[in-house]
Amino acid sequence: MPKLRELDLSMNKINCNPESILRILTDCKSLRVLSLQGNPFVSNNKMPHYRSMVISHCKKLRQLDGRRICSEERRRCNAWGEVVLNGGTFDEANEADRQELLKIRLERSEKNAAIRRQSQSSIGSISDQSKVSIGSSVLEGVKRTFGSRSSEISRLSWSRRNIDIELNDEAEDWENCMKKSKSDISIGWSRISDNSPRGID
């Protein structure tokens, strides 16, 4: 039955030789979904390592007894089954399974590290662009607020939370103004004199 895609033989009384069952399943080249649970050969453990054995024989199987077969399980079962099919013992097959698992974990770790490096690189690039954009926005805000007096500014500095602007001239009063840019960065400036406190938020 090379075109059979789904097969449900669950809850029957199949108790024949496991090798005969595997031989029949191997001939179902297109089998995707299979259910054998509830049969004596399964419940009585007549087929050791039942799940690994069936998956390794059915190369295109995606679901066995209601459980999805993920790519990791497929790789591990293939490694396990290759040893058994070549005449190896179950202990040797289990070791091949363990080695494949270590390989999968290493690949996953390397992939995650590459993603982190790429993310950090992207964040750094965005941060540099944001600094230029924020600087331009700040200078425009200073010009709009102080008008012609913007030429009297002697120091301008900013961080992620505030911007401090000092004026050359001395004044008897002082003021604080707060504005928020689109990046939610607080902007504040003050006019200061020898007798007035600094107002920086």
XYZ file of N, CA and C in Angstrom:
603
model
N 0.841 -1.199 0.000
C 0.000 0.000 0.000
C 0.875 1.247 0.000
N 1.507 1.533 -1.099
C 2.484 2.639 -1.137
C 1.855 4.018 -0.994
N 0.541 4.165 -1.256
C -0.095 5.485 -1.196
C -0.867 5.710 0.103
N -0.879 4.742 0.986
C -1.607 4.871 2.256
C -0.932 5.934 3.129
N -1.735 6.903 3.612
C -1.189 7.996 4.411
C -1.588 7.911 5.893
N -2.751 7.363 6.196
C -3.217 7.243 7.580
C -3.694 5.820 7.835
N -3.285 5.287 9.003
C -3.651 3.918 9.356
C -3.931 3.839 10.852
N -5.152 3.413 11.199
C -5.552 3.280 12.596
C -5.911 1.819 12.864
N -5.033 1.138 13.593
C -5.263 -0.254 13.977
C -5.319 -0.391 15.497
N -5.625 0.695 16.172
C -5.619 0.692 17.631
C -6.752 -0.158 18.200
N -6.544 -0.633 19.442
C -7.538 -1.385 20.203
C -8.012 -2.639 19.462
N -7.101 -3.318 18.796
C -7.408 -4.608 18.172
C -6.702 -5.721 18.961
N -6.643 -6.880 18.364
C -5.995 -8.013 19.043
C -4.784 -8.500 18.254
N -4.060 -7.536 17.681
C -2.881 -7.891 16.894
C -1.769 -8.345 17.837
N -1.334 -9.559 17.665
C -0.326 -10.117 18.559
C 0.676 -10.974 17.789
N 0.892 -10.583 16.528
C 1.790 -11.371 15.683
C 3.250 -10.963 15.933
N 4.125 -11.557 15.164
C 5.538 -11.271 15.289
C 5.812 -9.800 14.958
N 6.499 -9.047 15.844
C 6.784 -7.635 15.583
C 7.533 -7.397 14.272
N 8.382 -8.334 13.883
C 9.117 -8.172 12.631
C 8.177 -8.166 11.434
N 7.102 -8.950 11.506
C 6.111 -8.971 10.424
C 5.396 -7.623 10.339
N 5.068 -7.066 11.481
C 4.396 -5.763 11.509
C 5.311 -4.686 10.922
N 6.567 -4.697 11.321
C 7.517 -3.697 10.821
C 7.717 -3.833 9.314
N 7.722 -5.057 8.824
C 7.883 -5.290 7.395
C 6.705 -4.710 6.613
N 5.498 -4.886 7.140
C 4.304 -4.323 6.489
C 4.339 -2.803 6.518
N 4.709 -2.231 7.674
C 4.749 -0.768 7.814
C 5.808 -0.146 6.905
N 6.918 -0.845 6.745
C 7.983 -0.323 5.880
C 7.524 -0.218 4.434
N 6.615 -1.090 4.018
C 6.094 -1.045 2.647
C 5.122 0.123 2.426
N 4.643 0.709 3.518
C 3.736 1.872 3.400
C 4.577 3.132 3.295
N 5.070 3.419 2.116
C 6.060 4.473 1.907
C 5.530 5.874 2.202
N 4.214 6.080 2.070
C 3.639 7.419 2.248
C 2.940 7.604 3.595
N 3.103 6.648 4.500
C 2.386 6.682 5.776
C 2.805 7.894 6.615
N 1.799 8.692 7.027
C 2.046 9.890 7.823
C 1.513 9.763 9.250
N 0.366 9.123 9.417
C -0.288 8.998 10.722
C -0.559 7.531 10.992
N -0.137 7.065 12.184
C -0.287 5.648 12.525
C -0.698 5.512 13.985
N -1.625 4.587 14.239
C -2.031 4.298 15.614
C -2.089 2.785 15.806
N -1.292 2.311 16.756
C -1.228 0.880 17.062
C -1.480 0.604 18.538
N -1.721 1.621 19.315
C -1.880 1.426 20.753
C -3.099 0.565 21.074
N -3.005 -0.185 22.175
C -4.101 -1.041 22.589
C -4.016 -2.454 22.058
N -2.982 -2.741 21.260
C -2.785 -4.102 20.755
C -1.833 -4.869 21.682
N -2.045 -6.190 21.796
C -1.223 -6.984 22.719
C 0.275 -6.876 22.460
N 0.682 -6.794 21.206
C 2.121 -6.759 20.934
C 2.758 -5.472 21.453
N 1.900 -4.430 21.634
C 2.400 -3.167 22.192
C 2.329 -3.200 23.714
N 1.147 -3.532 24.238
C 0.940 -3.497 25.687
C 1.757 -4.559 26.413
N 2.054 -5.671 25.748
C 2.839 -6.739 26.376
C 4.336 -6.581 26.120
N 4.688 -5.484 25.501
C 6.103 -5.166 25.256
C 6.809 -6.250 24.431
N 6.080 -6.791 23.466
C 6.699 -7.787 22.587
C 7.654 -7.138 21.596
N 7.508 -5.815 21.411
C 8.423 -5.091 20.538
C 9.224 -4.110 21.403
N 10.439 -4.490 21.812
C 11.259 -3.599 22.642
C 11.529 -2.274 21.914
N 11.546 -1.197 22.701
C 11.778 0.135 22.134
C 10.781 0.406 20.999
N 9.538 0.141 21.310
C 8.454 0.182 20.311
C 8.446 1.477 19.502
N 8.434 2.614 20.184
C 8.285 3.882 19.463
C 9.494 4.154 18.558
N 10.675 3.970 19.099
C 11.883 4.198 18.291
C 11.937 3.241 17.106
N 11.512 2.028 17.336
C 11.546 1.023 16.279
C 10.600 1.389 15.130
N 9.371 1.767 15.477
C 8.383 2.095 14.442
C 8.798 3.354 13.679
N 9.227 4.383 14.391
C 9.601 5.640 13.725
C 10.788 5.435 12.800
N 11.752 4.650 13.230
C 12.937 4.430 12.393
C 12.609 3.626 11.133
N 11.556 2.840 11.166
C 11.156 2.063 9.986
C 10.229 2.846 9.060
N 9.479 3.779 9.603
C 8.535 4.570 8.794
C 9.123 5.967 8.602
N 9.834 6.174 7.528
C 10.640 7.371 7.346
C 9.829 8.659 7.202
N 8.585 8.561 6.761
C 7.779 9.764 6.560
C 6.689 9.945 7.620
N 6.723 9.123 8.638
C 5.701 9.184 9.693
C 5.832 10.493 10.478
N 4.682 11.138 10.700
C 4.649 12.408 11.429
C 3.921 12.307 12.770
N 3.117 11.278 12.940
C 2.373 11.127 14.190
C 2.207 9.643 14.503
N 2.515 9.275 15.742
C 2.386 7.882 16.178
C 1.587 7.838 17.475
N 0.482 7.102 17.456
C -0.386 6.942 18.635
C -0.801 8.289 19.228
N -1.115 9.239 18.361
C -1.607 10.537 18.812
C -0.536 11.524 19.220
N 0.723 11.133 19.154
C 1.831 12.020 19.532
C 2.614 12.440 18.287
N 2.809 13.749 18.160
C 3.547 14.269 17.009
C 5.014 13.878 17.091
N 5.597 13.631 15.938
C 7.019 13.304 15.859
C 7.765 14.559 15.414
N 8.491 15.179 16.339
C 9.221 16.401 16.010
C 10.518 16.052 15.273
N 11.151 17.061 14.720
C 12.374 16.832 13.950
C 13.493 16.269 14.821
N 13.537 16.697 16.089
C 14.570 16.179 16.991
C 14.373 14.689 17.257
N 13.125 14.280 17.517
C 12.855 12.867 17.754
C 13.139 12.044 16.502
N 12.815 12.602 15.347
C 13.083 11.901 14.088
C 14.573 11.639 13.928
N 15.393 12.628 14.168
C 16.841 12.456 14.036
C 17.367 11.410 15.017
N 16.896 11.459 16.240
C 17.365 10.519 17.259
C 16.935 9.082 16.934
N 15.693 8.928 16.480
C 15.208 7.584 16.127
C 15.928 7.035 14.903
N 16.231 7.915 13.950
C 16.969 7.468 12.767
C 18.364 6.974 13.150
N 19.016 7.729 14.065
C 20.345 7.319 14.519
C 20.269 6.001 15.281
N 19.252 5.873 16.117
C 19.048 4.644 16.891
C 18.768 3.461 15.948
N 17.843 3.665 15.008
C 17.435 2.594 14.098
C 18.535 2.148 13.160
N 19.414 3.074 12.781
C 20.498 2.710 11.870
C 21.414 1.669 12.507
N 21.667 1.813 13.796
C 22.516 0.846 14.499
C 21.833 -0.516 14.566
N 20.532 -0.509 14.910
C 19.783 -1.763 15.030
C 19.682 -2.472 13.685
N 19.382 -1.717 12.641
C 19.247 -2.320 11.314
C 20.551 -2.904 10.799
N 21.668 -2.382 11.300
C 22.978 -2.896 10.891
C 23.489 -3.990 11.821
N 22.590 -4.479 12.687
C 22.954 -5.609 13.540
C 23.524 -5.233 14.890
N 23.477 -3.970 15.254
C 24.000 -3.543 16.549
C 23.053 -3.895 17.692
N 23.571 -3.835 18.895
C 22.749 -4.125 20.076
C 21.940 -2.892 20.473
N 20.974 -3.110 21.377
C 20.175 -1.991 21.868
C 21.037 -1.003 22.660
N 22.028 -1.510 23.364
C 22.926 -0.617 24.109
C 23.704 0.281 23.151
N 24.163 -0.290 22.047
C 24.872 0.515 21.041
C 23.932 1.518 20.387
N 22.685 1.099 20.171
C 21.698 2.004 19.587
C 21.384 3.151 20.543
N 21.282 2.836 21.837
C 21.018 3.881 22.831
C 22.168 4.883 22.900
N 23.385 4.402 22.729
C 24.538 5.299 22.724
C 24.517 6.206 21.485
N 24.117 5.650 20.355
C 23.982 6.461 19.149
C 22.904 7.532 19.331
N 21.827 7.177 20.011
C 20.768 8.137 20.330
C 21.319 9.250 21.209
N 22.108 8.900 22.216
C 22.671 9.894 23.127
C 23.622 10.838 22.389
N 24.433 10.306 21.519
C 25.365 11.129 20.752
C 24.621 12.096 19.825
N 23.535 11.603 19.243
C 22.733 12.474 18.368
C 22.090 13.595 19.176
N 21.658 13.300 20.394
C 21.074 14.324 21.259
C 22.104 15.397 21.608
N 23.330 14.981 21.920
C 24.393 15.946 22.210
C 24.668 16.836 21.003
N 24.642 16.228 19.819
C 24.869 16.983 18.588
C 23.752 18.011 18.373
N 22.527 17.616 18.628
C 21.380 18.518 18.476
C 21.492 19.694 19.445
N 21.866 19.403 20.685
C 22.006 20.471 21.685
C 23.113 21.438 21.309
N 24.219 20.927 20.784
C 25.324 21.783 20.357
C 24.887 22.691 19.207
N 24.184 22.133 18.240
C 23.697 22.927 17.111
C 22.747 24.009 17.581
N 21.868 23.663 18.542
C 20.923 24.641 19.071
C 21.648 25.765 19.802
N 22.681 25.397 20.575
C 23.451 26.397 21.304
C 24.170 27.351 20.360
N 24.775 26.807 19.316
C 25.475 27.648 18.333
C 24.500 28.562 17.599
N 23.320 28.043 17.288
C 22.314 28.848 16.596
C 21.835 29.996 17.484
N 21.597 29.701 18.771
C 21.156 30.743 19.700
C 22.231 31.809 19.885
N 23.498 31.385 19.937
C 24.601 32.341 20.071
C 24.682 33.261 18.855
N 24.481 32.692 17.670
C 24.506 33.496 16.443
C 23.360 34.502 16.430
N 22.175 34.078 16.909
C 21.025 34.984 16.965
C 21.291 36.125 17.939
N 21.904 35.811 19.096
C 22.226 36.857 20.079
C 23.216 37.856 19.510
N 24.252 37.363 18.815
C 25.240 38.272 18.209
C 24.589 39.179 17.178
N 23.715 38.609 16.371
C 23.031 39.402 15.354
C 22.125 40.446 16.000
N 21.432 40.066 17.075
C 20.540 40.997 17.764
C 21.326 42.144 18.381
N 22.462 41.829 19.029
C 23.282 42.868 19.637
C 23.834 43.821 18.594
N 24.221 43.277 17.445
C 24.724 44.116 16.359
C 23.631 45.046 15.845
N 22.410 44.511 15.705
C 21.294 45.323 15.218
C 20.938 46.419 16.213
N 20.959 46.069 17.511
C 20.639 47.059 18.543
C 21.670 48.179 18.545
N 22.952 47.810 18.397
C 23.995 48.827 18.356
C 23.824 49.772 17.186
N 23.469 49.224 16.022
C 23.258 50.060 14.834
C 22.085 51.001 15.024
N 20.993 50.485 15.591
C 19.809 51.314 15.832
C 20.118 52.404 16.839
N 20.911 52.060 17.874
C 21.266 53.025 18.907
C 22.052 54.187 18.321
N 23.022 53.877 17.441
C 23.809 54.938 16.810
C 22.928 55.856 15.973
N 21.999 55.276 15.238
C 21.101 56.090 14.423
C 20.191 56.945 15.289
N 19.766 56.379 16.433
C 18.884 57.115 17.331
C 19.584 58.313 17.932
N 20.884 58.154 18.251
C 21.622 59.272 18.822
C 21.653 60.459 17.871
N 21.882 60.189 16.596
C 21.903 61.261 15.606
C 20.547 61.925 15.509
N 19.475 61.088 15.456
C 18.121 61.619 15.350
C 17.741 62.438 16.582
N 18.081 61.921 17.781
C 17.749 62.613 19.017
C 18.498 63.936 19.103
N 19.811 63.921 18.705
C 20.587 65.155 18.737
C 19.974 66.233 17.873
N 19.520 65.854 16.679
C 18.894 66.827 15.792
C 17.604 67.368 16.386
N 16.814 66.478 17.003
C 15.556 66.902 17.612
C 15.798 67.862 18.764
N 16.839 67.584 19.554
C 17.150 68.457 20.688
C 17.522 69.849 20.228
N 18.390 69.924 19.240
C 18.825 71.234 18.752
C 17.669 72.025 18.168
N 16.775 71.344 17.466
C 15.605 72.027 16.935
C 14.727 72.547 18.066
N 14.583 71.732 19.127
C 13.789 72.164 20.274
C 14.395 73.358 20.972
N 15.720 73.390 21.082
C 16.402 74.532 21.702
C 16.157 75.801 20.908
N 16.245 75.703 19.587
C 16.047 76.879 18.741
C 14.627 77.415 18.860
N 13.640 76.469 18.899
C 12.253 76.919 18.992
C 11.964 77.568 20.344
N 12.606 77.048 21.404
C 12.328 77.552 22.746
C 13.027 78.878 23.036
N 14.321 78.965 22.724
C 15.092 80.151 23.065
C 15.187 81.173 21.935
N 14.796 80.753 20.744
C 14.809 81.694 19.621
C 16.197 82.244 19.374
N 16.268 83.573 19.296
C 17.546 84.230 18.992
C 18.559 84.054 20.111
N 18.081 83.707 21.325
C 18.992 83.562 22.448
C 19.720 82.225 22.417
N 19.385 81.352 21.451
C 20.037 80.053 21.398
C 21.531 80.177 21.146
N 21.969 81.318 20.576
C 23.392 81.515 20.335
C 24.166 81.744 21.631
N 23.432 82.040 22.751
C 24.091 82.304 24.025
C 24.359 81.028 24.817
N 23.885 79.878 24.312
C 24.086 78.619 25.021
C 25.563 78.248 24.992
N 26.107 77.961 26.172
C 27.530 77.647 26.252
C 27.796 76.160 26.410
N 26.816 75.388 26.947
C 27.045 73.960 27.140
C 25.772 73.183 26.880
N 25.885 72.122 26.164
C 24.737 71.266 25.862
C 25.173 69.824 26.017
N 24.507 69.099 26.893
C 24.826 67.682 27.074
C 23.549 66.928 27.329
N 23.514 65.650 26.932
C 22.322 64.848 27.170
C 22.686 63.400 27.447
N 21.816 62.754 28.164
C 21.950 61.328 28.437
C 20.648 60.671 28.042
N 20.436 59.424 28.455
C 19.194 58.729 28.108
C 17.992 59.329 28.824
N 18.219 60.108 29.893
C 17.100 60.615 30.669
C 16.977 62.137 30.692
N 18.051 62.895 30.539
C 17.875 64.345 30.610
C 18.866 65.079 29.738
N 18.568 66.322 29.510
C 19.419 67.200 28.719
C 19.632 68.476 29.520
N 20.856 68.928 29.665
C 21.201 70.073 30.500
C 21.764 71.167 29.602
N 21.163 72.327 29.663
C 21.606 73.452 28.838
C 21.913 74.633 29.750
N 23.096 75.256 29.656
C 23.452 76.422 30.436
C 23.551 77.639 29.522
N 23.092 78.800 30.040
C 23.159 80.044 29.292
C 24.324 80.890 29.804
N 24.876 81.673 28.917
C 25.982 82.548 29.293
C 25.512 83.688 30.196
N 24.335 84.230 29.894
C 23.905 85.428 30.620
C 23.428 85.070 32.020
N 23.455 86.012 32.919
C 22.980 85.835 34.277
C 21.561 86.371 34.355
N 20.688 85.675 35.032
C 19.291 86.091 35.142
C 18.831 85.921 36.564
N 17.868 86.742 36.982
C 17.375 86.667 38.346
C 16.357 85.537 38.507
N 15.756 85.109 37.448
C 14.774 84.028 37.540
C 15.291 82.787 36.813
N 14.657 81.696 37.064
C 15.038 80.456 36.384
C 13.775 79.684 36.038
N 13.878 78.789 35.078
C 12.720 78.011 34.640
C 13.145 76.644 34.159
N 12.257 75.734 34.366
C 12.436 74.361 33.877
C 11.340 74.052 32.883
N 11.704 73.415 31.821
C 10.718 73.007 30.826
C 10.971 71.539 30.504
N 9.908 70.808 30.337
C 10.018 69.393 29.997
C 9.296 69.123 28.692
N 9.950 68.417 27.848
C 9.315 67.952 26.622
C 9.682 66.492 26.433
N 8.859 65.777 25.714
C 9.151 64.372 25.432
C 9.259 64.175 23.931
N 10.342 63.536 23.520
C 10.484 63.204 22.111
C 9.736 61.917 21.839
N 9.694 61.502 20.615
C 8.985 60.270 20.258
C 9.628 59.062 20.922
N 10.912 59.151 21.242
C 11.592 58.032 21.887
C 11.451 58.083 23.393
N 10.566 58.943 23.907
C 10.261 59.017 25.332
C 11.489 59.386 26.152
N 12.335 60.262 25.624
C 13.501 60.736 26.357
C 13.184 62.105 26.933
N 13.412 62.297 28.229
C 13.087 63.546 28.898
C 14.080 64.628 28.509
N 13.580 65.807 28.224
C 14.408 66.936 27.837
C 14.139 68.069 28.817
N 15.173 68.620 29.404
C 14.965 69.729 30.335
C 16.065 70.756 30.180
N 15.768 72.008 30.436
C 16.805 73.019 30.376
C 16.533 74.089 31.431
N 17.512 74.889 31.771
C 17.315 75.909 32.799
C 18.117 77.159 32.491
N 17.573 78.274 32.943
C 18.321 79.520 32.939
C 18.802 79.696 34.361
N 20.062 79.892 34.587
C 20.608 79.875 35.929
C 21.384 81.153 36.226
N 21.445 81.504 37.471
C 22.263 82.616 37.940
C 22.999 82.179 39.184
N 23.818 83.033 39.765
C 24.594 82.657 40.935
C 23.708 82.339 42.128
N 22.505 82.961 42.205
C 21.639 82.804 43.375
C 20.475 81.868 43.174
N 20.330 81.305 41.974
C 19.162 80.480 41.688
C 19.559 79.019 41.582
N 18.696 78.113 42.049
C 19.022 76.684 41.946
C 18.925 76.200 40.501
N 19.585 75.096 40.261
C 19.486 74.496 38.916
C 18.273 73.615 38.858
N 17.541 73.721 37.814
C 16.350 72.901 37.667
C 16.474 71.939 36.524
N 16.977 70.790 36.806
C 17.149 69.762 35.776
C 16.351 68.542 36.192
N 15.456 68.065 35.351
C 14.662 66.865 35.639
C 15.291 65.672 34.967
